[in-house]
mmCIF file of C-alpha atoms in Angstrom:
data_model
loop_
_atom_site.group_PDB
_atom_site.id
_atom_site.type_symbol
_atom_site.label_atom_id
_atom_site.label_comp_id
_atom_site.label_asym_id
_atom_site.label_seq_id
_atom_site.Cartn_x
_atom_site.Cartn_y
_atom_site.Cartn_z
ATOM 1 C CA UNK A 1 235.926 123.811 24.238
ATOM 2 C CA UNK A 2 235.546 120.697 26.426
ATOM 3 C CA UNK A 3 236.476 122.738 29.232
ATOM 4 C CA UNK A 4 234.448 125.573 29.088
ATOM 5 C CA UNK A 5 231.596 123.626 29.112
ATOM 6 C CA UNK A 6 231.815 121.353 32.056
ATOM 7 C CA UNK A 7 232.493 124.764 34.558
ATOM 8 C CA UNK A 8 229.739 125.981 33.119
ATOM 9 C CA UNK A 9 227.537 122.943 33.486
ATOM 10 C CA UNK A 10 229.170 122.503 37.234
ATOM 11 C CA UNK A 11 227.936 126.416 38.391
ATOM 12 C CA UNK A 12 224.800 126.127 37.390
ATOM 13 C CA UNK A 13 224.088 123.230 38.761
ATOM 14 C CA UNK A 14 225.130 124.525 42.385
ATOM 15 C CA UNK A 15 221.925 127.463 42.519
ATOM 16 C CA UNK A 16 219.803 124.877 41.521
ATOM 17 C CA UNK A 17 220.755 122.508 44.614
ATOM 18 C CA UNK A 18 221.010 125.654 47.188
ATOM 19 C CA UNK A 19 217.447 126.790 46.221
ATOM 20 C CA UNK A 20 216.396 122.947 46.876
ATOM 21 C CA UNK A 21 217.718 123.196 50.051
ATOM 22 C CA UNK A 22 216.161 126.749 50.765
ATOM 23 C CA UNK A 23 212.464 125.448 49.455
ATOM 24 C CA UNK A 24 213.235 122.601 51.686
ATOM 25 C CA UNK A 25 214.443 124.315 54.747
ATOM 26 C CA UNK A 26 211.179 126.644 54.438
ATOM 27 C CA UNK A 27 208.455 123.775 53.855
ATOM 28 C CA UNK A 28 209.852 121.903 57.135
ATOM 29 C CA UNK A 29 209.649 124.799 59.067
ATOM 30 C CA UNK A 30 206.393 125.729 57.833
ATOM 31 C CA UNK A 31 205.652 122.240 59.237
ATOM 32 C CA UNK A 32 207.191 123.014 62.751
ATOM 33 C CA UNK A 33 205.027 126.278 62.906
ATOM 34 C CA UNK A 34 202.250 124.161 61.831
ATOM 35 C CA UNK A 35 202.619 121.641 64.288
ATOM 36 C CA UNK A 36 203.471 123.986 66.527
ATOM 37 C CA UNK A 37 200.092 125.732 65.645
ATOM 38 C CA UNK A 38 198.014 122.545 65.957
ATOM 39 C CA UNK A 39 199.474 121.642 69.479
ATOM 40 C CA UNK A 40 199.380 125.430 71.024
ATOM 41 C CA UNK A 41 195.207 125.321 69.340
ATOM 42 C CA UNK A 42 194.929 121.721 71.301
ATOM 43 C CA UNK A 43 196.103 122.886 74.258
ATOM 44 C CA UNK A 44 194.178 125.997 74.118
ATOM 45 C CA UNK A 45 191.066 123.978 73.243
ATOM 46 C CA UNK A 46 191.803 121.505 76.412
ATOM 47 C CA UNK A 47 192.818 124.494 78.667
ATOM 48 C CA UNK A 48 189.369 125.957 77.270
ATOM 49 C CA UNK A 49 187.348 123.035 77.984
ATOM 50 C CA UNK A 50 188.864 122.307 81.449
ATOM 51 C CA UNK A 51 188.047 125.617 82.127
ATOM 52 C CA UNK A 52 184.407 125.034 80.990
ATOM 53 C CA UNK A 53 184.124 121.535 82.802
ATOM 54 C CA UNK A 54 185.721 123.346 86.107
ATOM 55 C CA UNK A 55 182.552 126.231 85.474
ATOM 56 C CA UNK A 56 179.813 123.965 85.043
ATOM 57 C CA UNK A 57 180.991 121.557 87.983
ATOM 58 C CA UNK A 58 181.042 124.818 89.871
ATOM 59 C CA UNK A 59 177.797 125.922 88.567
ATOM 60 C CA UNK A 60 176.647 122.391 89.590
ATOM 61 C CA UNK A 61 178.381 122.251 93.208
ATOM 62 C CA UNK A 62 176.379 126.011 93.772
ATOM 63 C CA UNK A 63 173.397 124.891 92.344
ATOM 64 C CA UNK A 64 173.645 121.931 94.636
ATOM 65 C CA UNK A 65 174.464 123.838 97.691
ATOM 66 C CA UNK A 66 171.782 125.900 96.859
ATOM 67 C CA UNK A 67 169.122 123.063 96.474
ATOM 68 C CA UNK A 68 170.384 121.869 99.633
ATOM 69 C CA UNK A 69 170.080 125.577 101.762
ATOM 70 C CA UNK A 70 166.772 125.658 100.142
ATOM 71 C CA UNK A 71 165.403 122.037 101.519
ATOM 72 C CA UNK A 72 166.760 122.924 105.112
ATOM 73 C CA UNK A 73 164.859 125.844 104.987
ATOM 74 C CA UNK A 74 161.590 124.285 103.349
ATOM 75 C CA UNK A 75 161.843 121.165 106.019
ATOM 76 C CA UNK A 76 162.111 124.052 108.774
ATOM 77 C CA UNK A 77 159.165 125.825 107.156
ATOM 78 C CA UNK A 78 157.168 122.800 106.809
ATOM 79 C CA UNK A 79 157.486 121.793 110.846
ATOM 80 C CA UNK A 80 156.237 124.844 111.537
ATOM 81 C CA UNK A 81 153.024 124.295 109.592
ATOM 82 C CA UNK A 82 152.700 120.592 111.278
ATOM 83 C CA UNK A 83 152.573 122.421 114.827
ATOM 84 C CA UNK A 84 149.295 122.716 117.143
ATOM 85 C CA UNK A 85 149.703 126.613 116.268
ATOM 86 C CA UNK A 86 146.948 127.917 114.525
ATOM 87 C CA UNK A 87 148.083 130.767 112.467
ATOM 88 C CA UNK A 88 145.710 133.744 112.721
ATOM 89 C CA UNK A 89 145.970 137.090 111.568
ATOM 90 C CA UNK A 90 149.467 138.895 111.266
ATOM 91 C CA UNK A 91 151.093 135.489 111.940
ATOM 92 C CA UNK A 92 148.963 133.586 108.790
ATOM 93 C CA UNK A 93 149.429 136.861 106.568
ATOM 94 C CA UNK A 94 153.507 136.761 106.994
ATOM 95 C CA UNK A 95 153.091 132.807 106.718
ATOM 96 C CA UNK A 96 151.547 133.166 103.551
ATOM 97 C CA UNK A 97 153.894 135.495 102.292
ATOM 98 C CA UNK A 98 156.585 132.889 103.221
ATOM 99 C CA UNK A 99 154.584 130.194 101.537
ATOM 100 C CA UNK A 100 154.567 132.454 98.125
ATOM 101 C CA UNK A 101 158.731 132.994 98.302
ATOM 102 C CA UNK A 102 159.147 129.078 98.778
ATOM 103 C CA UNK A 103 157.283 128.430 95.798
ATOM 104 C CA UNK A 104 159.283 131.306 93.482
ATOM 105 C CA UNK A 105 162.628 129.726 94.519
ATOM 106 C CA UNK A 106 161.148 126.166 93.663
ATOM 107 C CA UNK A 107 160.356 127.563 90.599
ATOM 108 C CA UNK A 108 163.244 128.513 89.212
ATOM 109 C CA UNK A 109 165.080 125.485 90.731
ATOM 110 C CA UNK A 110 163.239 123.274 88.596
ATOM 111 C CA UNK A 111 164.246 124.801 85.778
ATOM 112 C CA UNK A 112 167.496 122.878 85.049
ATOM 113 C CA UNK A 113 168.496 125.428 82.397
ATOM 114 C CA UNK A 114 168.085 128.900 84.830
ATOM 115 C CA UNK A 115 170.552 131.365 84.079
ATOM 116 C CA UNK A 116 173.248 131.662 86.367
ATOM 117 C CA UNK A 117 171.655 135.611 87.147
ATOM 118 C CA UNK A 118 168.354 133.350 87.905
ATOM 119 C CA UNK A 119 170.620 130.976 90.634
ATOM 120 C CA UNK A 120 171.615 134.217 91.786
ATOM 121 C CA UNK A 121 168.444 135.924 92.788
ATOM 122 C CA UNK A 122 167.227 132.512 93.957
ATOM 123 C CA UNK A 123 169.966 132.212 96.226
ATOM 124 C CA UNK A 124 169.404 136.097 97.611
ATOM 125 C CA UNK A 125 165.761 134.605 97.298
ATOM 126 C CA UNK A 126 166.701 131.849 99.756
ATOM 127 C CA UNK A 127 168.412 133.871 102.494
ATOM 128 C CA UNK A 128 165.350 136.044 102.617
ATOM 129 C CA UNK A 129 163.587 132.961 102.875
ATOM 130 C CA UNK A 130 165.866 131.842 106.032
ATOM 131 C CA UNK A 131 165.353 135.214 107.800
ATOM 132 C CA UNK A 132 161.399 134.921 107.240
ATOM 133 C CA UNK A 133 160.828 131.236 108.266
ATOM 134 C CA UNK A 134 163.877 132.107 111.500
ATOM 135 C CA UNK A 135 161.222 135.258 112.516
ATOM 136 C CA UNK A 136 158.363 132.811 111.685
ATOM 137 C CA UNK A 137 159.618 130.447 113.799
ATOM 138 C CA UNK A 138 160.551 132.192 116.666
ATOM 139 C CA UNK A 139 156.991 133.682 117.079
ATOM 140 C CA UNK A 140 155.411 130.176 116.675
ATOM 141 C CA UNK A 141 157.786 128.746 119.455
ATOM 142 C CA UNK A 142 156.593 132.179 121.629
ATOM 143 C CA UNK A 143 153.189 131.227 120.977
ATOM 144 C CA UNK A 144 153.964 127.645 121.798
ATOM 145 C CA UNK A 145 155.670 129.014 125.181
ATOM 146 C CA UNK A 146 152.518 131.157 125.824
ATOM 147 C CA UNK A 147 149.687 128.237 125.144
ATOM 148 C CA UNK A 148 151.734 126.274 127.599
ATOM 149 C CA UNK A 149 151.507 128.735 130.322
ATOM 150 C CA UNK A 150 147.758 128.896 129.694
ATOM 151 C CA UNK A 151 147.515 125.465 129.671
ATOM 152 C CA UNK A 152 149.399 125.735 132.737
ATOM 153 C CA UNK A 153 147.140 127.958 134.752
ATOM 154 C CA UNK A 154 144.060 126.237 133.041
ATOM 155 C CA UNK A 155 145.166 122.948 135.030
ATOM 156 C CA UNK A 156 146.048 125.319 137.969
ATOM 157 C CA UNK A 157 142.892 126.916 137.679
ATOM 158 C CA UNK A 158 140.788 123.399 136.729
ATOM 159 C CA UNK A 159 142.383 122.054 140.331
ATOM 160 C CA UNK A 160 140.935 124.886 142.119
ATOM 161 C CA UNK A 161 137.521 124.495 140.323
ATOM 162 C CA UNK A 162 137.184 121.276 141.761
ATOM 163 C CA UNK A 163 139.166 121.941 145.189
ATOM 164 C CA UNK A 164 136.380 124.841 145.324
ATOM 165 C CA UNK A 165 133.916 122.560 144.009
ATOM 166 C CA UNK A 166 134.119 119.748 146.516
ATOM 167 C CA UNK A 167 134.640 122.182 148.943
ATOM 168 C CA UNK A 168 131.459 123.237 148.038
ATOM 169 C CA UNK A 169 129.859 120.179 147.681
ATOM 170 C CA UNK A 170 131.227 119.176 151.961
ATOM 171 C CA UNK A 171 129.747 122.421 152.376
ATOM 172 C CA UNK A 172 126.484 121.794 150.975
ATOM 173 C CA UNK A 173 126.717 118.504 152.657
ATOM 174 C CA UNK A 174 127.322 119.634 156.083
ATOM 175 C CA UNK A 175 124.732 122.373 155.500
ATOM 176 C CA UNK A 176 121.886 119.829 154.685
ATOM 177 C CA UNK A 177 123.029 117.417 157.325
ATOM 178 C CA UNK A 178 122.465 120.257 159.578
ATOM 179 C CA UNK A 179 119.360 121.326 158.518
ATOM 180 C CA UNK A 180 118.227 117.931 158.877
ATOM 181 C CA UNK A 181 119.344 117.787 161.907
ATOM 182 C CA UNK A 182 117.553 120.731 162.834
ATOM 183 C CA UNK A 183 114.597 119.589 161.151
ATOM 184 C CA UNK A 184 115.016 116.506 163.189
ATOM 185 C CA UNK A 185 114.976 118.174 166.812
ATOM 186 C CA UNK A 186 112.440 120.601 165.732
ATOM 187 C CA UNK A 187 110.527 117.839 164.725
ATOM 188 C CA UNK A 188 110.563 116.146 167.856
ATOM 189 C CA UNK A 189 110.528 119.134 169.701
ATOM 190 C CA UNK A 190 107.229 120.261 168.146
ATOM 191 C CA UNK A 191 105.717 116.628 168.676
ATOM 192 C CA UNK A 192 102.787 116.700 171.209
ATOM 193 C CA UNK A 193 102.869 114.584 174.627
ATOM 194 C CA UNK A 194 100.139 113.292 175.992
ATOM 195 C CA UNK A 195 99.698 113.162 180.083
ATOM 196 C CA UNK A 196 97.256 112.065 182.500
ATOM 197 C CA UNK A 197 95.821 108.634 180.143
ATOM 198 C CA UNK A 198 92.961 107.136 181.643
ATOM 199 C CA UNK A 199 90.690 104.535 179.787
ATOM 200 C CA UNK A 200 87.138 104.298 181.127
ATOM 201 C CA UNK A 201 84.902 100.997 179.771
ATOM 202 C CA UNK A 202 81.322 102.322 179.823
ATOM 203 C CA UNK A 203 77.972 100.751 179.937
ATOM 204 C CA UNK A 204 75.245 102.594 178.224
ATOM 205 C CA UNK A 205 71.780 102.070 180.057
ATOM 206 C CA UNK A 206 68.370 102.280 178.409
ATOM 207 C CA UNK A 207 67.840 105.775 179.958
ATOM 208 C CA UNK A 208 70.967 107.304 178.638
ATOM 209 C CA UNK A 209 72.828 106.856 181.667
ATOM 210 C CA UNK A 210 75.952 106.081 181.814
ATOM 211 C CA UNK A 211 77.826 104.068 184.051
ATOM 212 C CA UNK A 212 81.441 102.806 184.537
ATOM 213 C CA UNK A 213 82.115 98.831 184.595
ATOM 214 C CA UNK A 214 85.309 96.387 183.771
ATOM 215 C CA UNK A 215 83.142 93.601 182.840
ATOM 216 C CA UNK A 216 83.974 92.907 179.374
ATOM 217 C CA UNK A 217 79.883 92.028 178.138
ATOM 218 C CA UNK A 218 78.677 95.015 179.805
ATOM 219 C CA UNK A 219 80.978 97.148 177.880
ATOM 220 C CA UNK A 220 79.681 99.157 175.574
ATOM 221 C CA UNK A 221 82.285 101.612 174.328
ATOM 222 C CA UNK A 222 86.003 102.534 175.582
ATOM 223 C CA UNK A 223 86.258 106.417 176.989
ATOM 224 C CA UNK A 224 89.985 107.189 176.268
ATOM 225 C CA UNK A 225 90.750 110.877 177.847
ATOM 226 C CA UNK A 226 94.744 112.558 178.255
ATOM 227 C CA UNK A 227 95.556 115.918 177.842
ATOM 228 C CA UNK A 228 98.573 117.152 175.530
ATOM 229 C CA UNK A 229 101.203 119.194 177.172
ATOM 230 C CA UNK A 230 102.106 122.926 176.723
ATOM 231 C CA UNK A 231 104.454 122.907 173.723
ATOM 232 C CA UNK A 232 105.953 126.175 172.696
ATOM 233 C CA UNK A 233 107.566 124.827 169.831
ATOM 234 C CA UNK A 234 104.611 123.021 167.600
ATOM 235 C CA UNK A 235 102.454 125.634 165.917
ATOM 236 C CA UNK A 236 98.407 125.901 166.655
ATOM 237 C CA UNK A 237 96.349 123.983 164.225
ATOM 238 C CA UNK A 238 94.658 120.702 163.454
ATOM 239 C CA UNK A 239 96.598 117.867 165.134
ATOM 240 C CA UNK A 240 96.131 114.053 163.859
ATOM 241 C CA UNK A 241 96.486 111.771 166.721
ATOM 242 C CA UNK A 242 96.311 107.978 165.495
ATOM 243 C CA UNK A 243 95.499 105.311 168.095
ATOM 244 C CA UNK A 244 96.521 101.402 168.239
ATOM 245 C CA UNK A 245 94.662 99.534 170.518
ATOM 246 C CA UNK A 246 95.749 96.133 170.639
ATOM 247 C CA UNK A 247 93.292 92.900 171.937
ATOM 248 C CA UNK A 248 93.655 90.760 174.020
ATOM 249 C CA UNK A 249 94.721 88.031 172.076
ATOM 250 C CA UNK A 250 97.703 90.316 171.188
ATOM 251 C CA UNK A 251 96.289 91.623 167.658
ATOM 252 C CA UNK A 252 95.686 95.009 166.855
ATOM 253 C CA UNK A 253 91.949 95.948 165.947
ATOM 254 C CA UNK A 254 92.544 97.975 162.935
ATOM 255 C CA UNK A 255 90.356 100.047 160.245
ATOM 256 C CA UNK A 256 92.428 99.168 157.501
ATOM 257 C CA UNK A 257 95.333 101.805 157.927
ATOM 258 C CA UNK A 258 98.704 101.727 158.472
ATOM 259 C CA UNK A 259 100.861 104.228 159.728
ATOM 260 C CA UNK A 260 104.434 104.501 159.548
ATOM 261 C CA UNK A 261 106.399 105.508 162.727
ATOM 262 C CA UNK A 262 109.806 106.777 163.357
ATOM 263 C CA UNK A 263 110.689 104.580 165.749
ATOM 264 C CA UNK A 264 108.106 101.351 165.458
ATOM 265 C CA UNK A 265 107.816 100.587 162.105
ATOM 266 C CA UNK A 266 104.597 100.397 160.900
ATOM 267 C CA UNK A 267 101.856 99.566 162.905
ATOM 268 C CA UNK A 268 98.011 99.190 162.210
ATOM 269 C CA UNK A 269 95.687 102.466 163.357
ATOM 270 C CA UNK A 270 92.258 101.647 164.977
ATOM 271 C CA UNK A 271 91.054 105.049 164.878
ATOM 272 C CA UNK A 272 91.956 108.444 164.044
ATOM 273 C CA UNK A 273 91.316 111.548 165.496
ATOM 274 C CA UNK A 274 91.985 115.120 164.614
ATOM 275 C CA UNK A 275 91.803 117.641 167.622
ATOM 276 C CA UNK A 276 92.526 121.444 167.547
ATOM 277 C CA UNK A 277 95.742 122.447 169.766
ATOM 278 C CA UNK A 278 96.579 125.978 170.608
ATOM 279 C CA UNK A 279 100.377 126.377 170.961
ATOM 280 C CA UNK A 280 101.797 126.535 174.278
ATOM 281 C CA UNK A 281 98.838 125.684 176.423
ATOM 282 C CA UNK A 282 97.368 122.095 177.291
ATOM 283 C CA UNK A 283 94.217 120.672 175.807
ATOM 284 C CA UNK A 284 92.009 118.167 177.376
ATOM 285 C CA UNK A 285 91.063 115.535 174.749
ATOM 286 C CA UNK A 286 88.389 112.603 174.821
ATOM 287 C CA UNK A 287 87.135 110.241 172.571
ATOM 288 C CA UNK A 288 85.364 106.799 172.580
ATOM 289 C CA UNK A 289 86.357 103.901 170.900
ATOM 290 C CA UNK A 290 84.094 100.857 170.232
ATOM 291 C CA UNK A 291 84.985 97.812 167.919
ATOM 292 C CA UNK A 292 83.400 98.104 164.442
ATOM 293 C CA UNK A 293 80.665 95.626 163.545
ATOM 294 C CA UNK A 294 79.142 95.272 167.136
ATOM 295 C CA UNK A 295 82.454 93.135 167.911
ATOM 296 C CA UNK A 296 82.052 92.284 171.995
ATOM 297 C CA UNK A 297 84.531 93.112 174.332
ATOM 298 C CA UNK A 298 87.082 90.437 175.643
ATOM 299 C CA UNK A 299 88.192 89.917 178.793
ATOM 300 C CA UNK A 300 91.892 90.499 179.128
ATOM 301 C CA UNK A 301 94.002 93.322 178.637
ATOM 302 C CA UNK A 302 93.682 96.237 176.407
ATOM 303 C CA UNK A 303 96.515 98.140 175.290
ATOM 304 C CA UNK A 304 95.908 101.733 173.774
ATOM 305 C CA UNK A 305 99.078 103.318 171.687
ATOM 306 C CA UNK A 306 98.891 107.186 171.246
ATOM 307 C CA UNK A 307 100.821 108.346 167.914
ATOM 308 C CA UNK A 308 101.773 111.894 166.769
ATOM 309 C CA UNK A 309 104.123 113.331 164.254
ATOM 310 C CA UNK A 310 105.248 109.744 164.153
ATOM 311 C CA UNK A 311 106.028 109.160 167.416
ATOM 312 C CA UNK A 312 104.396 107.488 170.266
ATOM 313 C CA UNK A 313 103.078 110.037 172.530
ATOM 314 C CA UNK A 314 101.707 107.697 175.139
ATOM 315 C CA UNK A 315 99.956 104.502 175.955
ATOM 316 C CA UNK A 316 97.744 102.852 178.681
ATOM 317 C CA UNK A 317 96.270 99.672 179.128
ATOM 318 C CA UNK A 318 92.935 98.534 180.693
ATOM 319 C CA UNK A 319 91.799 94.998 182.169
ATOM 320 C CA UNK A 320 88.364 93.572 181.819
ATOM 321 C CA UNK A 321 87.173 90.660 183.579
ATOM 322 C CA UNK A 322 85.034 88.370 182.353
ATOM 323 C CA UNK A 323 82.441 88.501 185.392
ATOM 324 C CA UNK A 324 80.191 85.987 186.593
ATOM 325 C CA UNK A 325 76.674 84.705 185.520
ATOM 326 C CA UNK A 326 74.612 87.431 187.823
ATOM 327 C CA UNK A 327 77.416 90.123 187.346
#
């Protein structure tokens, strides 16, 4: 009875521990795969955000490297508009177009959340840019070469202006130094001579008559006669002759004018006398000459000075003696 009971007790005793061992075996391996799980979903999720970090860093590095491109191209774009080149017409129409593609790319790299589709067409965006502000450029460094060879042959041609122009000026010079010269000789050549002076001192009598003396008191007026020479040169007309006579205390007996002579400065004119001359043939001419204010004659020497055209024509000079008491 005792037996039968402990075998009993002893065999079912044994399932009970194997299924403990089974329940146990199963929770730790549930563990494992659970741990296994957790670290495979870890690794995925660190895998997964490496992957993410690597993307945006790349994102950033393109983004950066676009930023960059861009700048080169804006700093390029932006010399260009600091030149001397005015932009006109086609040039100013493709610069404004140029101007209008900068600003779109700005745009959208300002926007720190663009879509990487948006970096995309910004960065097709900036290689059209490149090409435009390369063609841009190109023509504004033509122009540049052009405005320098016109500045070029301006200076050539501003040298020549004023190689021409003094050249000119010598020219003119040499002309009116000639003419002047010309002027000169046919001035001189056209001025009269006068020939054959003689100076009679005259007494006038009471009956009219009229008789030649050189005794100063009985002089009543000065006959001065020449003739003026053929001149083929001086044209017919009215003729001024001026005439200095000069006392004998070495004065000059004047009227009050003064004429200015090429060669004798300016001297003091007794009288003045306008004749008619007929060019080309000689002229007798006479005048008398008497001291204003019933001014006596001197005794001494009287010097007569001819003047035409300036220049001294002739002179002559007379003596009168002072006489005695019957004379």
């Amino acid at each position: 009875m005792s037996y039968t009971s402990s075998n009993t007790t002893t065999t079912t005793q044994q399932p009970q521990k194997d299924n403990k061992k089974i329940i146990l075996g199963v929770l730790i391996a549930a563990l494992v795969l659970t741990w296994g799980y957790m670290f495979y979903d870890k690794s995925k999720s660190t895998q997964t955000v490496q992957q993410l970090q690597t993307q945006v860093a790349t994102s950033d590095n393109s983004r950066d490297a676009l930023q960059r491109d861009f700048n080169t191209t804006s700093a390029k774009l932006d010399s260009l508009t600091g030149t001397n080149i005015k932009m006109q017409g086609s040039l100013a129409e493709r610069n404004q177009d140029v101007q209008k593609l900068k600003a779109n790319i700005a745009s959208i790299l300002r926007n720190k959340n663009a879509t990487s589709s948006e970096l995309s067409k910004a960065r097709a965006m900036v290689t059209e840019l490149n090409g435009k502000v390369e063609a841009l450029y190109a023509e504004v460094e033509k122009l540049k070469a052009e405005n320098q060879q016109l500045a070029t042959s301006n200076t050539q041609l501003s040298t020549e202006k004023t190689q021409l122009t003094t050249e000119k000026t010598e020219l003119q010079s040499n002309l009116d130094k000639t003419a002047a010269e010309k002027a000169q000789v046919e001035n001189v050549a056209s001025t009269l001579r006068a020939s054959n002076i003689n100076i009679t001192p005259i007494n006038l009598k009471s009956n009219g008559k009229e008789k030649e003396t050189t005794v100063a008191k009985r002089v009543d007026v000065m006959r001065v006669s020449f003739d003026l020479d053929e001149n083929r040169i001086a044209p017919s007309g009215k003729k001024d002759l001026y005439v200095c006579v000069v006392g004998p205390d070495g004065k000059p007996i004047t009227m009050g004018e003064v004429l200015t002579t090429k060669e004798d400065g300016d001297k003091k004119i007794t009288s003045k006398v306008t004749v008619d001359y007929e060019q080309g043939k000689r002229s007798a001419i006479s005048f008398d000459w008497k001291p204003d204010n019933d001014i006596k004659y001197q005794a001494g020497n009287y010097k007569i000075e001819i003047y035409q055209n300036g220049y001294k024509i002739g002179e002559s000079i007379k003596s009168l003696k002072k006489g005695g008491l019957f004379s």
